[in-house]
Amino acid sequence: MDKYGLIGYPLGHSFSISYFNQRFQDEGINAVYENFEIPTIEALDEVLNLNPELKGLNVTIPYKEKVIPYLDSITPEARAIGAVNVIKVIHEGKDYKLKGFNSDVIGFTKSIEPMLDKKWHKKALILGTGGASKAINFGLHHLGLETVFVSRYERPDTIQYPSITPDVIKEYNVIVNCTPLGMYPKTEECPLLPYEAMDSHTILYDLIYNPDETLFMKRGAEYGAQTKNGLEMLLLQAFASWEFWNEK
């Protein structure tokens, strides 16, 4: 039986494990998907050695960047982004090679593109600076938007939350939350923004999908903002992962 899985730490409720195991069952695919909660990226070798039937892995926080040195090859897109969230395990006798991909960009761009109006949406704020935010930045540039990263801390090439005035919100009217703020169970949290400056031209896209509507989305919607959570992006990523694993 083929095996696929997810590496990350910590791993709570995983969308991938339920999605793929249901898909394998529905389509009669002789495979299983497991979670591999590893406390350090160095444990990846152990996962591979103990699971010789592994054909592919998804990668989540905090290893999307840390996994890159362990790979034998990486797609140009994933290299440009600087983050990998899909690994294809290629078996060569008793040895194996690892190829890295990024499906975040595919999932995100296909999900947000129908919301964008070129007349209104030219600039975006990306909340957070982790591995997912790099893919979001790459995707927004691909769609023709200028971007600025927002961080709680003083970092190069970022602005901080107190700098986001109502005028900034009017100019950068696409806002993508790549932070865990508002994720279950801490649903009462949200990024500190002047939500009252938002209107029907504002797009709030949250990578979180639990809860369905985060406080970030809810507060923007009160002022007419268009909102979307990360569930569709996850589904599109899962489709892309399966294609990467099974490419010839």
PDB file of C-alpha atoms in Angstrom:
ATOM      1  CA  MET A   1       0.000   0.000   0.000  1.00  0.00           C
ATOM      2  CA  ASP A   2       1.296   3.449  -0.924  1.00  0.00           C
ATOM      3  CA  LYS A   3       1.621   5.985   1.840  1.00  0.00           C
ATOM      4  CA  TYR A   4       1.435   9.779   1.866  1.00  0.00           C
ATOM      5  CA  GLY A   5       1.611  12.144   4.791  1.00  0.00           C
ATOM      6  CA  LEU A   6       2.092  15.517   6.430  1.00  0.00           C
ATOM      7  CA  ILE A   7       5.116  16.761   8.358  1.00  0.00           C
ATOM      8  CA  GLY A   8       4.886  19.686  10.769  1.00  0.00           C
ATOM      9  CA  TYR A   9       4.876  20.597  14.447  1.00  0.00           C
ATOM     10  CA  PRO A  10       2.551  20.718  16.179  1.00  0.00           C
ATOM     11  CA  LEU A  11      -0.145  18.970  14.133  1.00  0.00           C
ATOM     12  CA  GLY A  12      -3.625  19.399  15.505  1.00  0.00           C
ATOM     13  CA  HIS A  13      -6.663  18.944  13.292  1.00  0.00           C
ATOM     14  CA  SER A  14      -5.324  18.352   9.783  1.00  0.00           C
ATOM     15  CA  PHE A  15      -7.386  19.107   6.695  1.00  0.00           C
ATOM     16  CA  SER A  16      -5.079  16.940   4.569  1.00  0.00           C
ATOM     17  CA  ILE A  17      -5.413  13.673   6.497  1.00  0.00           C
ATOM     18  CA  SER A  18      -9.216  13.689   6.393  1.00  0.00           C
ATOM     19  CA  TYR A  19      -9.356  14.909   2.783  1.00  0.00           C
ATOM     20  CA  PHE A  20      -6.923  12.381   1.320  1.00  0.00           C
ATOM     21  CA  ASN A  21      -8.098   9.336   3.272  1.00  0.00           C
ATOM     22  CA  GLN A  22     -11.685  10.091   2.229  1.00  0.00           C
ATOM     23  CA  ARG A  23     -10.562  10.520  -1.372  1.00  0.00           C
ATOM     24  CA  PHE A  24      -8.603   7.232  -1.322  1.00  0.00           C
ATOM     25  CA  GLN A  25     -11.673   5.452   0.063  1.00  0.00           C
ATOM     26  CA  ASP A  26     -14.104   7.052  -2.413  1.00  0.00           C
ATOM     27  CA  GLU A  27     -11.911   6.375  -5.455  1.00  0.00           C
ATOM     28  CA  GLY A  28     -10.723   2.908  -4.442  1.00  0.00           C
ATOM     29  CA  ILE A  29      -7.077   4.001  -4.274  1.00  0.00           C
ATOM     30  CA  ASN A  30      -4.886   1.565  -2.324  1.00  0.00           C
ATOM     31  CA  ALA A  31      -3.162   4.205  -0.201  1.00  0.00           C
ATOM     32  CA  VAL A  32      -3.207   5.800   3.235  1.00  0.00           C
ATOM     33  CA  TYR A  33      -2.374   9.313   4.498  1.00  0.00           C
ATOM     34  CA  GLU A  34      -0.760   9.822   7.913  1.00  0.00           C
ATOM     35  CA  ASN A  35       0.383  12.739  10.060  1.00  0.00           C
ATOM     36  CA  PHE A  36       4.062  12.791  11.061  1.00  0.00           C
ATOM     37  CA  GLU A  37       4.448  15.250  13.925  1.00  0.00           C
ATOM     38  CA  ILE A  38       8.195  15.799  14.121  1.00  0.00           C
ATOM     39  CA  PRO A  39       9.748  18.117  16.748  1.00  0.00           C
ATOM     40  CA  THR A  40      12.697  19.048  14.481  1.00  0.00           C
ATOM     41  CA  ILE A  41      13.292  18.879  10.723  1.00  0.00           C
ATOM     42  CA  GLU A  42      16.223  16.525  11.372  1.00  0.00           C
ATOM     43  CA  ALA A  43      13.631  13.832  12.127  1.00  0.00           C
ATOM     44  CA  LEU A  44      12.597  13.795   8.435  1.00  0.00           C
ATOM     45  CA  ASP A  45      15.239  11.141   7.681  1.00  0.00           C
ATOM     46  CA  GLU A  46      13.746   8.885  10.334  1.00  0.00           C
ATOM     47  CA  VAL A  47      10.234   9.302   8.877  1.00  0.00           C
ATOM     48  CA  LEU A  48      11.510   8.315   5.424  1.00  0.00           C
ATOM     49  CA  ASN A  49      13.552   5.372   6.675  1.00  0.00           C
ATOM     50  CA  LEU A  50      10.708   3.970   8.812  1.00  0.00           C
ATOM     51  CA  ASN A  51       8.155   4.386   6.003  1.00  0.00           C
ATOM     52  CA  PRO A  52       9.721   2.962   2.817  1.00  0.00           C
ATOM     53  CA  GLU A  53       6.302   2.961   1.093  1.00  0.00           C
ATOM     54  CA  LEU A  54       6.072   6.789   1.288  1.00  0.00           C
ATOM     55  CA  LYS A  55       5.377   8.363  -2.115  1.00  0.00           C
ATOM     56  CA  GLY A  56       4.766  11.947  -1.075  1.00  0.00           C
ATOM     57  CA  LEU A  57       4.567  14.445   1.764  1.00  0.00           C
ATOM     58  CA  ASN A  58       2.892  17.740   2.471  1.00  0.00           C
ATOM     59  CA  VAL A  59       4.855  20.212   4.571  1.00  0.00           C
ATOM     60  CA  THR A  60       3.381  22.689   7.034  1.00  0.00           C
ATOM     61  CA  ILE A  61       4.535  25.065   9.788  1.00  0.00           C
ATOM     62  CA  PRO A  62       7.361  25.409  10.752  1.00  0.00           C
ATOM     63  CA  TYR A  63       9.209  23.418   8.043  1.00  0.00           C
ATOM     64  CA  LYS A  64       8.291  24.981   4.678  1.00  0.00           C
ATOM     65  CA  GLU A  65      11.664  26.745   4.539  1.00  0.00           C
ATOM     66  CA  LYS A  66      13.718  24.451   6.800  1.00  0.00           C
ATOM     67  CA  VAL A  67      13.063  21.402   4.588  1.00  0.00           C
ATOM     68  CA  ILE A  68      14.770  22.852   1.506  1.00  0.00           C
ATOM     69  CA  PRO A  69      18.349  21.724   2.365  1.00  0.00           C
ATOM     70  CA  TYR A  70      17.053  18.118   2.603  1.00  0.00           C
ATOM     71  CA  LEU A  71      15.779  18.063  -0.978  1.00  0.00           C
ATOM     72  CA  ASP A  72      17.610  16.721  -4.031  1.00  0.00           C
ATOM     73  CA  SER A  73      15.762  19.025  -6.420  1.00  0.00           C
ATOM     74  CA  ILE A  74      13.252  21.848  -6.270  1.00  0.00           C
ATOM     75  CA  THR A  75      11.046  23.443  -8.909  1.00  0.00           C
ATOM     76  CA  PRO A  76      12.068  26.931 -10.100  1.00  0.00           C
ATOM     77  CA  GLU A  77       8.820  28.358  -8.710  1.00  0.00           C
ATOM     78  CA  ALA A  78       9.359  26.881  -5.244  1.00  0.00           C
ATOM     79  CA  ARG A  79      12.976  28.114  -5.306  1.00  0.00           C
ATOM     80  CA  ALA A  80      11.848  31.630  -6.230  1.00  0.00           C
ATOM     81  CA  ILE A  81       9.307  31.598  -3.405  1.00  0.00           C
ATOM     82  CA  GLY A  82      11.783  30.145  -0.922  1.00  0.00           C
ATOM     83  CA  ALA A  83       9.292  27.695   0.540  1.00  0.00           C
ATOM     84  CA  VAL A  84       8.198  24.105  -0.182  1.00  0.00           C
ATOM     85  CA  ASN A  85       4.935  22.498   0.922  1.00  0.00           C
ATOM     86  CA  VAL A  86       4.863  19.370  -1.282  1.00  0.00           C
ATOM     87  CA  ILE A  87       7.563  16.684  -1.574  1.00  0.00           C
ATOM     88  CA  LYS A  88       7.567  13.870  -4.094  1.00  0.00           C
ATOM     89  CA  VAL A  89       9.513  10.813  -2.911  1.00  0.00           C
ATOM     90  CA  ILE A  90      11.170   9.146  -5.893  1.00  0.00           C
ATOM     91  CA  HIS A  91      12.367   5.610  -5.148  1.00  0.00           C
ATOM     92  CA  GLU A  92      15.506   4.324  -6.848  1.00  0.00           C
ATOM     93  CA  GLY A  93      16.094   0.788  -5.571  1.00  0.00           C
ATOM     94  CA  LYS A  94      16.813   1.085  -1.860  1.00  0.00           C
ATOM     95  CA  ASP A  95      17.595   4.784  -2.215  1.00  0.00           C
ATOM     96  CA  TYR A  96      15.222   7.689  -2.667  1.00  0.00           C
ATOM     97  CA  LYS A  97      15.347  11.233  -3.967  1.00  0.00           C
ATOM     98  CA  LEU A  98      13.198  14.137  -2.789  1.00  0.00           C
ATOM     99  CA  LYS A  99      11.739  16.773  -5.120  1.00  0.00           C
ATOM    100  CA  GLY A 100      10.159  19.939  -3.704  1.00  0.00           C
ATOM    101  CA  PHE A 101       7.159  21.863  -5.036  1.00  0.00           C
ATOM    102  CA  ASN A 102       4.947  24.710  -3.855  1.00  0.00           C
ATOM    103  CA  SER A 103       1.169  24.312  -4.212  1.00  0.00           C
ATOM    104  CA  ASP A 104       0.313  27.353  -2.065  1.00  0.00           C
ATOM    105  CA  VAL A 105       0.670  29.660  -5.075  1.00  0.00           C
ATOM    106  CA  ILE A 106      -1.624  27.560  -7.275  1.00  0.00           C
ATOM    107  CA  GLY A 107      -4.296  27.260  -4.602  1.00  0.00           C
ATOM    108  CA  PHE A 108      -4.190  30.915  -3.633  1.00  0.00           C
ATOM    109  CA  THR A 109      -4.125  32.516  -7.091  1.00  0.00           C
ATOM    110  CA  LYS A 110      -6.962  30.352  -8.426  1.00  0.00           C
ATOM    111  CA  SER A 111      -9.013  31.161  -5.324  1.00  0.00           C
ATOM    112  CA  ILE A 112      -8.523  34.945  -5.145  1.00  0.00           C
ATOM    113  CA  GLU A 113      -8.388  35.784  -8.861  1.00  0.00           C
ATOM    114  CA  PRO A 114     -12.213  35.795  -9.380  1.00  0.00           C
ATOM    115  CA  MET A 115     -12.511  38.435  -6.622  1.00  0.00           C
ATOM    116  CA  LEU A 116     -10.070  40.881  -8.213  1.00  0.00           C
ATOM    117  CA  ASP A 117     -11.054  43.847 -10.371  1.00  0.00           C
ATOM    118  CA  LYS A 118      -8.026  45.340 -12.168  1.00  0.00           C
ATOM    119  CA  LYS A 119      -9.639  48.782 -12.009  1.00  0.00           C
ATOM    120  CA  TRP A 120      -9.739  48.791  -8.201  1.00  0.00           C
ATOM    121  CA  HIS A 121      -7.279  46.211  -6.941  1.00  0.00           C
ATOM    122  CA  LYS A 122      -3.681  47.204  -7.569  1.00  0.00           C
ATOM    123  CA  LYS A 123      -1.963  46.934  -4.167  1.00  0.00           C
ATOM    124  CA  ALA A 124      -2.059  44.394  -1.348  1.00  0.00           C
ATOM    125  CA  LEU A 125      -1.013  44.071   2.281  1.00  0.00           C
ATOM    126  CA  ILE A 126       0.328  40.675   3.359  1.00  0.00           C
ATOM    127  CA  LEU A 127      -0.078  40.133   7.100  1.00  0.00           C
ATOM    128  CA  GLY A 128       2.759  37.919   8.352  1.00  0.00           C
ATOM    129  CA  THR A 129       6.215  36.981   7.103  1.00  0.00           C
ATOM    130  CA  GLY A 130       6.326  33.155   7.296  1.00  0.00           C
ATOM    131  CA  GLY A 131       6.629  30.536   4.547  1.00  0.00           C
ATOM    132  CA  ALA A 132       2.996  30.899   3.433  1.00  0.00           C
ATOM    133  CA  SER A 133       3.351  34.675   3.088  1.00  0.00           C
ATOM    134  CA  LYS A 134       6.204  34.205   0.598  1.00  0.00           C
ATOM    135  CA  ALA A 135       3.971  32.115  -1.652  1.00  0.00           C
ATOM    136  CA  ILE A 136       1.128  34.647  -1.312  1.00  0.00           C
ATOM    137  CA  ASN A 137       3.541  37.433  -2.286  1.00  0.00           C
ATOM    138  CA  PHE A 138       4.690  35.464  -5.341  1.00  0.00           C
ATOM    139  CA  GLY A 139       1.069  34.793  -6.336  1.00  0.00           C
ATOM    140  CA  LEU A 140      -0.054  38.407  -5.950  1.00  0.00           C
ATOM    141  CA  HIS A 141       2.867  39.616  -8.073  1.00  0.00           C
ATOM    142  CA  HIS A 142       1.898  37.018 -10.694  1.00  0.00           C
ATOM    143  CA  LEU A 143      -1.599  38.545 -10.682  1.00  0.00           C
ATOM    144  CA  GLY A 144      -0.124  42.035 -11.202  1.00  0.00           C
ATOM    145  CA  LEU A 145      -0.455  43.515  -7.704  1.00  0.00           C
ATOM    146  CA  GLU A 146       2.135  45.467  -5.728  1.00  0.00           C
ATOM    147  CA  THR A 147       2.638  44.142  -2.207  1.00  0.00           C
ATOM    148  CA  VAL A 148       3.846  45.186   1.230  1.00  0.00           C
ATOM    149  CA  PHE A 149       4.536  42.806   4.122  1.00  0.00           C
ATOM    150  CA  VAL A 150       3.165  43.692   7.566  1.00  0.00           C
ATOM    151  CA  SER A 151       4.879  42.442  10.727  1.00  0.00           C
ATOM    152  CA  ARG A 152       4.467  42.973  14.452  1.00  0.00           C
ATOM    153  CA  TYR A 153       8.252  43.382  14.657  1.00  0.00           C
ATOM    154  CA  GLU A 154      10.792  45.668  13.023  1.00  0.00           C
ATOM    155  CA  ARG A 155      12.033  43.632  10.056  1.00  0.00           C
ATOM    156  CA  PRO A 156      13.641  44.623   6.764  1.00  0.00           C
ATOM    157  CA  ASP A 157      11.147  45.430   3.979  1.00  0.00           C
ATOM    158  CA  THR A 158       8.100  45.401   6.266  1.00  0.00           C
ATOM    159  CA  ILE A 159       5.778  47.919   7.837  1.00  0.00           C
ATOM    160  CA  GLN A 160       4.320  47.569  11.311  1.00  0.00           C
ATOM    161  CA  TYR A 161       0.625  47.536  12.268  1.00  0.00           C
ATOM    162  CA  PRO A 162       0.595  51.046  13.828  1.00  0.00           C
ATOM    163  CA  SER A 163       1.647  52.402  10.396  1.00  0.00           C
ATOM    164  CA  ILE A 164      -1.557  51.137   8.747  1.00  0.00           C
ATOM    165  CA  THR A 165      -3.730  54.250   8.604  1.00  0.00           C
ATOM    166  CA  PRO A 166      -7.156  54.575   6.948  1.00  0.00           C
ATOM    167  CA  ASP A 167      -5.371  56.054   3.907  1.00  0.00           C
ATOM    168  CA  VAL A 168      -3.185  52.938   3.655  1.00  0.00           C
ATOM    169  CA  ILE A 169      -6.313  50.760   3.763  1.00  0.00           C
ATOM    170  CA  LYS A 170      -7.836  52.761   0.884  1.00  0.00           C
ATOM    171  CA  GLU A 171      -4.670  52.352  -1.217  1.00  0.00           C
ATOM    172  CA  TYR A 172      -3.830  48.743  -0.289  1.00  0.00           C
ATOM    173  CA  ASN A 173      -7.366  47.396  -0.474  1.00  0.00           C
ATOM    174  CA  VAL A 174      -6.464  43.713  -0.856  1.00  0.00           C
ATOM    175  CA  ILE A 175      -5.430  42.320   2.544  1.00  0.00           C
ATOM    176  CA  VAL A 176      -4.331  38.716   3.025  1.00  0.00           C
ATOM    177  CA  ASN A 177      -3.993  37.309   6.550  1.00  0.00           C
ATOM    178  CA  CYS A 178      -1.126  34.789   6.686  1.00  0.00           C
ATOM    179  CA  THR A 179      -0.937  34.831  10.499  1.00  0.00           C
ATOM    180  CA  PRO A 180      -2.683  32.393  12.901  1.00  0.00           C
ATOM    181  CA  LEU A 181      -4.572  35.284  14.534  1.00  0.00           C
ATOM    182  CA  GLY A 182      -8.220  34.299  14.890  1.00  0.00           C
ATOM    183  CA  MET A 183      -7.696  30.570  14.372  1.00  0.00           C
ATOM    184  CA  TYR A 184      -9.717  28.178  16.517  1.00  0.00           C
ATOM    185  CA  PRO A 185      -9.740  28.080  19.545  1.00  0.00           C
ATOM    186  CA  LYS A 186      -8.613  31.752  19.848  1.00  0.00           C
ATOM    187  CA  THR A 187     -11.444  33.010  17.663  1.00  0.00           C
ATOM    188  CA  GLU A 188     -11.749  36.325  19.534  1.00  0.00           C
ATOM    189  CA  GLU A 189      -8.438  37.594  18.084  1.00  0.00           C
ATOM    190  CA  CYS A 190      -7.851  39.522  14.868  1.00  0.00           C
ATOM    191  CA  PRO A 191      -5.151  41.692  13.270  1.00  0.00           C
ATOM    192  CA  LEU A 192      -5.160  45.300  14.510  1.00  0.00           C
ATOM    193  CA  LEU A 193      -6.371  47.305  11.510  1.00  0.00           C
ATOM    194  CA  PRO A 194      -8.586  50.368  10.951  1.00  0.00           C
ATOM    195  CA  TYR A 195     -11.528  48.265   9.751  1.00  0.00           C
ATOM    196  CA  GLU A 196     -13.767  51.341   9.650  1.00  0.00           C
ATOM    197  CA  ALA A 197     -11.795  52.550   6.585  1.00  0.00           C
ATOM    198  CA  MET A 198     -12.903  49.516   4.558  1.00  0.00           C
ATOM    199  CA  ASP A 199     -15.661  49.478   1.957  1.00  0.00           C
ATOM    200  CA  SER A 200     -17.035  47.363  -0.900  1.00  0.00           C
ATOM    201  CA  HIS A 201     -13.733  47.649  -2.798  1.00  0.00           C
ATOM    202  CA  THR A 202     -11.812  46.041   0.092  1.00  0.00           C
ATOM    203  CA  ILE A 203     -10.953  42.335  -0.166  1.00  0.00           C
ATOM    204  CA  LEU A 204     -10.078  40.453   3.014  1.00  0.00           C
ATOM    205  CA  TYR A 205      -8.681  36.985   2.336  1.00  0.00           C
ATOM    206  CA  ASP A 206      -7.885  34.814   5.357  1.00  0.00           C
ATOM    207  CA  LEU A 207      -5.762  31.676   4.994  1.00  0.00           C
ATOM    208  CA  ILE A 208      -7.515  30.356   8.130  1.00  0.00           C
ATOM    209  CA  TYR A 209     -10.499  28.070   7.502  1.00  0.00           C
ATOM    210  CA  ASN A 210     -11.474  27.220  11.094  1.00  0.00           C
ATOM    211  CA  PRO A 211     -13.688  29.043  12.003  1.00  0.00           C
ATOM    212  CA  ASP A 212     -15.475  29.572   8.674  1.00  0.00           C
ATOM    213  CA  GLU A 213     -15.651  33.304   9.353  1.00  0.00           C
ATOM    214  CA  THR A 214     -12.809  34.756  11.404  1.00  0.00           C
ATOM    215  CA  LEU A 215     -13.133  37.991  13.359  1.00  0.00           C
ATOM    216  CA  PHE A 216     -10.862  39.589  10.701  1.00  0.00           C
ATOM    217  CA  MET A 217     -13.439  38.699   8.032  1.00  0.00           C
ATOM    218  CA  LYS A 218     -16.423  39.591  10.218  1.00  0.00           C
ATOM    219  CA  ARG A 219     -15.147  43.063  11.130  1.00  0.00           C
ATOM    220  CA  GLY A 220     -14.350  43.879   7.506  1.00  0.00           C
ATOM    221  CA  ALA A 221     -17.731  42.609   6.312  1.00  0.00           C
ATOM    222  CA  GLU A 222     -19.443  45.043   8.719  1.00  0.00           C
ATOM    223  CA  TYR A 223     -18.094  47.845   6.508  1.00  0.00           C
ATOM    224  CA  GLY A 224     -18.920  46.127   3.218  1.00  0.00           C
ATOM    225  CA  ALA A 225     -15.618  44.336   2.528  1.00  0.00           C
ATOM    226  CA  GLN A 226     -15.594  41.194   0.373  1.00  0.00           C
ATOM    227  CA  THR A 227     -14.268  38.243   2.393  1.00  0.00           C
ATOM    228  CA  LYS A 228     -13.076  34.709   1.776  1.00  0.00           C
ATOM    229  CA  ASN A 229     -11.504  32.045   3.977  1.00  0.00           C
ATOM    230  CA  GLY A 230      -8.772  29.541   3.114  1.00  0.00           C
ATOM    231  CA  LEU A 231     -10.872  26.407   2.536  1.00  0.00           C
ATOM    232  CA  GLU A 232     -11.048  26.654  -1.251  1.00  0.00           C
ATOM    233  CA  MET A 233      -7.309  27.343  -1.359  1.00  0.00           C
ATOM    234  CA  LEU A 234      -6.720  24.161   0.669  1.00  0.00           C
ATOM    235  CA  LEU A 235      -8.848  22.095  -1.730  1.00  0.00           C
ATOM    236  CA  LEU A 236      -6.997  23.491  -4.745  1.00  0.00           C
ATOM    237  CA  GLN A 237      -3.663  22.815  -3.008  1.00  0.00           C
ATOM    238  CA  ALA A 238      -4.702  19.221  -2.357  1.00  0.00           C
ATOM    239  CA  PHE A 239      -5.544  18.727  -6.059  1.00  0.00           C
ATOM    240  CA  ALA A 240      -2.142  20.180  -6.972  1.00  0.00           C
ATOM    241  CA  SER A 241      -0.328  17.960  -4.425  1.00  0.00           C
ATOM    242  CA  TRP A 242      -1.854  14.833  -5.943  1.00  0.00           C
ATOM    243  CA  GLU A 243      -0.791  15.943  -9.432  1.00  0.00           C
ATOM    244  CA  PHE A 244       2.780  16.641  -8.257  1.00  0.00           C
ATOM    245  CA  TRP A 245       3.026  13.228  -6.560  1.00  0.00           C
ATOM    246  CA  ASN A 246       1.790  11.437  -9.654  1.00  0.00           C
ATOM    247  CA  GLU A 247       3.604  13.383 -12.357  1.00  0.00           C
ATOM    248  CA  LYS A 248       5.642  11.224 -14.729  1.00  0.00           C
TER     249      LYS A 248
END
